Amino acid sequence: MIGTKTRALVALLLVVSVLVSGLLVAGCSKAEKEPIKIGVIGPFTGPNAKPGGRMKEGIELAVEEINAKGGINGRKIVAIFEDDASQPAQSVAAAEKLTTRDEVLLVIGAYNSACVLAHMQVTEREKTPQINPIAVATAITESGNKYMFRNCATNPMQVSQLADYVLKNFNFQKFAMLFENTDYGRGIAEVFGASVRQAGKQVVAEEAYNIGDTDFYSQLTKIKNLGPDALLIGGNLTEGSQIARQARELGLNVQLMGLGGLSSPEFDQLCDGANEGLICTSYFEVGTDDPLVKKFVEAYEKKFGKPPEMFAAAAYEAVYIAEEAIKKAGEHKNLAEWRQAVRDALAKIKDLPGVQGPTTFDEKGQADKKVYIVQWKNHEKVILYPTGK
Amino acid sequence: MQNFIQQVMNGLVLGSVYALIALGLTMIYGVLGLINWAHGEFYMVGAFVGYILAVRMGLPYFVALVGAMLIMAVFGIVVERVVFLPLRGRPNMNVIIGTLGLSVFLLDGANLTMGPDPVRFPSIYTDQFIRVLGISFTVQRLLVVIVTLVLIAVLRLFIRNHKLGKAMRACSQDLQAASLMGIEINHVAMITAAIAASLAAAAGTLIGPIFLVNPQMSIAAVGKAFAVTILGGLGNVEGAVVAGFTLGLAESLTVAYISSYLKEIVAFAILITTLVFKPEGIFGKHSVEKV
Amino acid sequence: MKNNRLIKILVLIVILVAAALYPIVVQRGYYQHLAVMGCIYTLLASSLNLIVGYTGQLSLGHAAFYGVGAYTSALLTLRLGWPVWAGMLGAMVMAGVFGVLLGTPTLRLKGSYLVIATLGFGEIVRLVLLNWMSLTRGPMGLTGITRLAPWAVTKAHYFWVYFPIAVIVVVLLNQLVNSRTGRALKAIREDQVAAEVMGINLAFYKVLAFTVGAVIAGLAGSLYVHYVTFVSPDSFPVAESIQILVMVIVGGMGTIAGPIIGAFGIVFLLETMRALAEYRMVIYGITLFVVIVLMPDGFMGAVRRVSSILLQRGVRHAPAGD
């Protein structure tokens, strides 16, 4: 009996001490205000930890470079990373923490559209400017939020570019679509399907899958029987690579098409050759002659030992957009005024060179970005559009 | 017809995996009387062990398969001693929280050590195709079904005929009576956990080359395993096998003939329907009020 | 005895005053946000406690009621232009209907079967929210949901509304569990057969517990959406149900204070553990296991044991549930 009592006492003390130490840590907050703080929200754990990690690397590299040059207006910058694990509720908590506890000057993030849609009301209410480098849902910049800026092409922008290219250059009659059952995937299917129908062609199959699915034989078997000429994969690289591989296994020999994530080297590696001939859009290409891109690729490879991909590039670019705006905004003692000045500077950015091409924000905060159209050939990407670059 | 046969084949592959995972879950419940909420993680850890043996250490595929099963058997015994034993006989609630703690630990532990990125786990059988009568699959897929059937047959023989197997059956009927009859409960508990974990390892190592291996694979697996276990009857070994194949086929045919949106709902619809109308499962002899 | 009561009332007044002053003392919005979430989770954990702790019906589907309440309130205010208070009532009614829907067919189930059934119910609700595009906009979620009131601008305002709501609900729950109905529920928890023999209508009281629990969870869902102003099915996974259950059990089920301590404790604990970065969840997992093995009756159970040691009295065991 004494045993259980002692154990209970020990356990109680343990819990109390954990809570008390937690409150103490929480209680003593920051004292000095030296470096400029930038908050970053992304999925550093959970199902999207992989692209989240790339995003983090891009930001780390840009911060390091800027600090090596002496920072912004003579002050170093520091990035504070907060994980949202792709959960909207956690994303809101992360945004609350960054804007009101860490008092960051601006926020970069996140990865999932649902997370950005959930936490953008926090950054808006705190009047904190936010640069969104990755989440593509149109609603993010269509909401009238004056503090939201996006430096990547939206879903409709890239999907319609892909559809235009394919419809113009190939004589496909029947299209199939296999897309993830999310905002992202459904958005792709909607825009692509509309373009196809408008061109007088047929959509023979629209099949969905959930994130985390591994087996697509059932959907692909069904698609195969409908005899399409081309298959659009509306999803990310983990599931996309499985779809490509299983399509090959099933002998579904049609033109494969995809978006964004399917242009990454990881996708190629996971596909094991099943991506041969796949056409997809790409925000960022390592192999272009742009000196900015060359410098970025070199520095990234030196630091991380692998070539950068689109998410790293987008996040890297976002930090430089932030740098430009902070520089233009100048020094402010009052955080609220400073944030407002940075927001106004962001809105005025025009033709700022970046690794994804020049950035100019429209009145909604959306940057007008072009995308590449590339084709996988023997584990390398061939740029189909724009040609002659 | 061709479509139908292909979809049946697809369903059998899925069903094999569901059956292997559910077998372990149902055995642990039957013998130890506890639901292992970390069972999806057993499957995931097993797949990583197979991956390390086959890809990183370059062992032949079948050696890696057996190796993963043996290593996971030891892992199962350790888990039984460290986690299940302190929870044995505790109220249901505590068992849930305790094994959920294990589940969170293993999932995020794998994220930390192996990284969250999915890895490819190629075996020599993933690039060999069989194409007959217009249907197509890889040798690895055929292997999944065959190895699963062999393992099930061996397990059945063991439970029916071996002394320990009989002891397990006795324990699953009445733990206290079995103990009074002189059965060493601790041995039976350890053996059960070892078998359950090694079946999960077999599932992981078999399916790894077909799909990808990553820490998140445990999450999707565990919901399906529960549905299968309930449909087959909690604690019922034969039931788990039949139910596993039933769910695999049901999912595959739902996508083929109804809608791919419904694929995920199938498992839970089966789960709820079974629980409402026949909670003891399709072969249920077990009392619903066990525990 | 009288002294005891006086001390209790004094402690309660101190807590209430401290809570009312909290947003003034703690200016940082982040900590105010955690306090608002603490109130919402208090409602969730306390209502689940009625089902699990007092009636002994294990449930892992509580996030479904939370989600139904959140979506009902969001849709009523957004699509039909109802005022927020009407949306809240609607959310409670709709969640209550779902409580009956879950409670009735699962009457026969006990123990592990009930846990798995409620888990499946939770998943089905989430999958329906995800796939019923025309109503819920599926994975995109609903944006631009009405705020609580035009004057509710800061988190402090929310806290001053939500905290009294949480207090009122907890007081009402306290009344309920100490009433005739509460004694019937506890009798069912201790021994179903004996309860039935004594003439307690098992079906009625079990469904009642599920329904009342669901109504409160629906209210919590409504409070959540009018605070965050965005809702998507991602917010109500099984993990959310598990989180609520952890709060109940770690706090101490079958007690009034337990779920409240669990709710605030875990909200703050998980946030302070952010400092551990990627080790956070690994350590959380081990902590859960250790706590449940060492303190099977949760925090309140441990408090009771320790105080009994200090007072040199015999150990009074806390109710252990099923």
PDB file of N, CA and C in Angstrom, chain A residues 113-114 117 137 182-184 186-187 190, chain C residues 71 130 133 136-143 230-233:
ATOM      1  N   SER A 113      -3.096  24.936 -48.300  1.00  0.00           N
ATOM      2  CA  SER A 113      -4.060  26.016 -48.475  1.00  0.00           C
ATOM      3  C   SER A 113      -5.019  26.099 -47.296  1.00  0.00           C
ATOM      4  N   ALA A 114      -5.471  24.939 -46.806  1.00  0.00           N
ATOM      5  CA  ALA A 114      -6.432  24.950 -45.695  1.00  0.00           C
ATOM      6  C   ALA A 114      -5.825  25.633 -44.475  1.00  0.00           C
ATOM      7  N   LEU A 117      -5.729  29.442 -45.173  1.00  0.00           N
ATOM      8  CA  LEU A 117      -7.090  29.982 -45.067  1.00  0.00           C
ATOM      9  C   LEU A 117      -7.518  30.093 -43.603  1.00  0.00           C
ATOM     10  N   ALA A 137      -4.395  27.828 -53.272  1.00  0.00           N
ATOM     11  CA  ALA A 137      -5.841  28.041 -53.404  1.00  0.00           C
ATOM     12  C   ALA A 137      -6.141  29.487 -53.800  1.00  0.00           C
ATOM     13  N   THR A 182      -8.855  16.946 -52.379  1.00  0.00           N
ATOM     14  CA  THR A 182      -8.627  18.130 -51.550  1.00  0.00           C
ATOM     15  C   THR A 182      -8.960  19.340 -52.400  1.00  0.00           C
ATOM     16  N   ASP A 183      -8.894  20.495 -51.762  1.00  0.00           N
ATOM     17  CA  ASP A 183      -9.063  21.756 -52.456  1.00  0.00           C
ATOM     18  C   ASP A 183      -8.144  21.805 -53.678  1.00  0.00           C
ATOM     19  N   TYR A 184      -6.873  21.424 -53.443  1.00  0.00           N
ATOM     20  CA  TYR A 184      -5.859  21.465 -54.479  1.00  0.00           C
ATOM     21  C   TYR A 184      -6.247  20.574 -55.662  1.00  0.00           C
ATOM     22  N   ARG A 186      -9.139  19.006 -56.408  1.00  0.00           N
ATOM     23  CA  ARG A 186     -10.431  19.290 -57.045  1.00  0.00           C
ATOM     24  C   ARG A 186     -10.331  20.540 -57.906  1.00  0.00           C
ATOM     25  N   GLY A 187      -9.550  21.510 -57.442  1.00  0.00           N
ATOM     26  CA  GLY A 187      -9.351  22.740 -58.221  1.00  0.00           C
ATOM     27  C   GLY A 187      -8.699  22.433 -59.556  1.00  0.00           C
ATOM     28  N   GLU A 190     -11.200  20.718 -61.914  1.00  0.00           N
ATOM     29  CA  GLU A 190     -12.224  21.641 -62.383  1.00  0.00           C
ATOM     30  C   GLU A 190     -11.724  22.474 -63.572  1.00  0.00           C
TER      31      GLU A 190
ATOM     32  N   TYR C  71     -20.009  22.980 -37.900  1.00  0.00           N
ATOM     33  CA  TYR C  71     -20.546  23.159 -39.253  1.00  0.00           C
ATOM     34  C   TYR C  71     -21.974  23.695 -39.221  1.00  0.00           C
ATOM     35  N   LEU C 130     -16.309  15.858 -45.515  1.00  0.00           N
ATOM     36  CA  LEU C 130     -15.283  16.012 -46.545  1.00  0.00           C
ATOM     37  C   LEU C 130     -15.860  15.869 -47.945  1.00  0.00           C
ATOM     38  N   MET C 133     -19.832  18.027 -50.953  1.00  0.00           N
ATOM     39  CA  MET C 133     -19.300  19.290 -51.462  1.00  0.00           C
ATOM     40  C   MET C 133     -20.316  20.421 -51.456  1.00  0.00           C
ATOM     41  N   THR C 136     -20.881  21.525 -47.635  1.00  0.00           N
ATOM     42  CA  THR C 136     -19.766  21.907 -46.764  1.00  0.00           C
ATOM     43  C   THR C 136     -18.576  22.479 -47.526  1.00  0.00           C
ATOM     44  N   ARG C 137     -18.628  22.503 -48.828  1.00  0.00           N
ATOM     45  CA  ARG C 137     -17.486  22.867 -49.664  1.00  0.00           C
ATOM     46  C   ARG C 137     -16.300  21.933 -49.423  1.00  0.00           C
ATOM     47  N   GLY C 138     -16.562  20.764 -48.875  1.00  0.00           N
ATOM     48  CA  GLY C 138     -15.568  19.706 -48.734  1.00  0.00           C
ATOM     49  C   GLY C 138     -14.266  20.166 -48.109  1.00  0.00           C
ATOM     50  N   PRO C 139     -13.142  19.719 -48.699  1.00  0.00           N
ATOM     51  CA  PRO C 139     -11.846  19.997 -48.074  1.00  0.00           C
ATOM     52  C   PRO C 139     -11.489  21.477 -48.037  1.00  0.00           C
ATOM     53  N   MET C 140     -12.160  22.291 -48.860  1.00  0.00           N
ATOM     54  CA  MET C 140     -11.826  23.716 -48.874  1.00  0.00           C
ATOM     55  C   MET C 140     -12.257  24.398 -47.587  1.00  0.00           C
ATOM     56  N   GLY C 141     -13.260  23.828 -46.943  1.00  0.00           N
ATOM     57  CA  GLY C 141     -13.740  24.421 -45.705  1.00  0.00           C
ATOM     58  C   GLY C 141     -14.566  25.667 -45.955  1.00  0.00           C
ATOM     59  N   LEU C 142     -15.100  26.225 -44.883  1.00  0.00           N
ATOM     60  CA  LEU C 142     -15.924  27.435 -44.973  1.00  0.00           C
ATOM     61  C   LEU C 142     -15.124  28.607 -44.429  1.00  0.00           C
ATOM     62  N   THR C 143     -15.073  29.680 -45.196  1.00  0.00           N
ATOM     63  CA  THR C 143     -14.335  30.855 -44.743  1.00  0.00           C
ATOM     64  C   THR C 143     -15.301  32.004 -44.478  1.00  0.00           C
ATOM     65  N   PHE C 230     -13.125  30.076 -39.444  1.00  0.00           N
ATOM     66  CA  PHE C 230     -12.849  29.183 -40.558  1.00  0.00           C
ATOM     67  C   PHE C 230     -13.075  27.769 -40.055  1.00  0.00           C
ATOM     68  N   VAL C 231     -13.613  26.916 -40.907  1.00  0.00           N
ATOM     69  CA  VAL C 231     -13.771  25.523 -40.477  1.00  0.00           C
ATOM     70  C   VAL C 231     -13.545  24.597 -41.662  1.00  0.00           C
ATOM     71  N   SER C 232     -12.808  23.516 -41.425  1.00  0.00           N
ATOM     72  CA  SER C 232     -12.644  22.485 -42.460  1.00  0.00           C
ATOM     73  C   SER C 232     -12.625  21.127 -41.769  1.00  0.00           C
ATOM     74  N   PRO C 233     -12.883  20.047 -42.528  1.00  0.00           N
ATOM     75  CA  PRO C 233     -12.943  18.728 -41.888  1.00  0.00           C
ATOM     76  C   PRO C 233     -11.625  18.337 -41.216  1.00  0.00           C
TER      77      PRO C 233
END
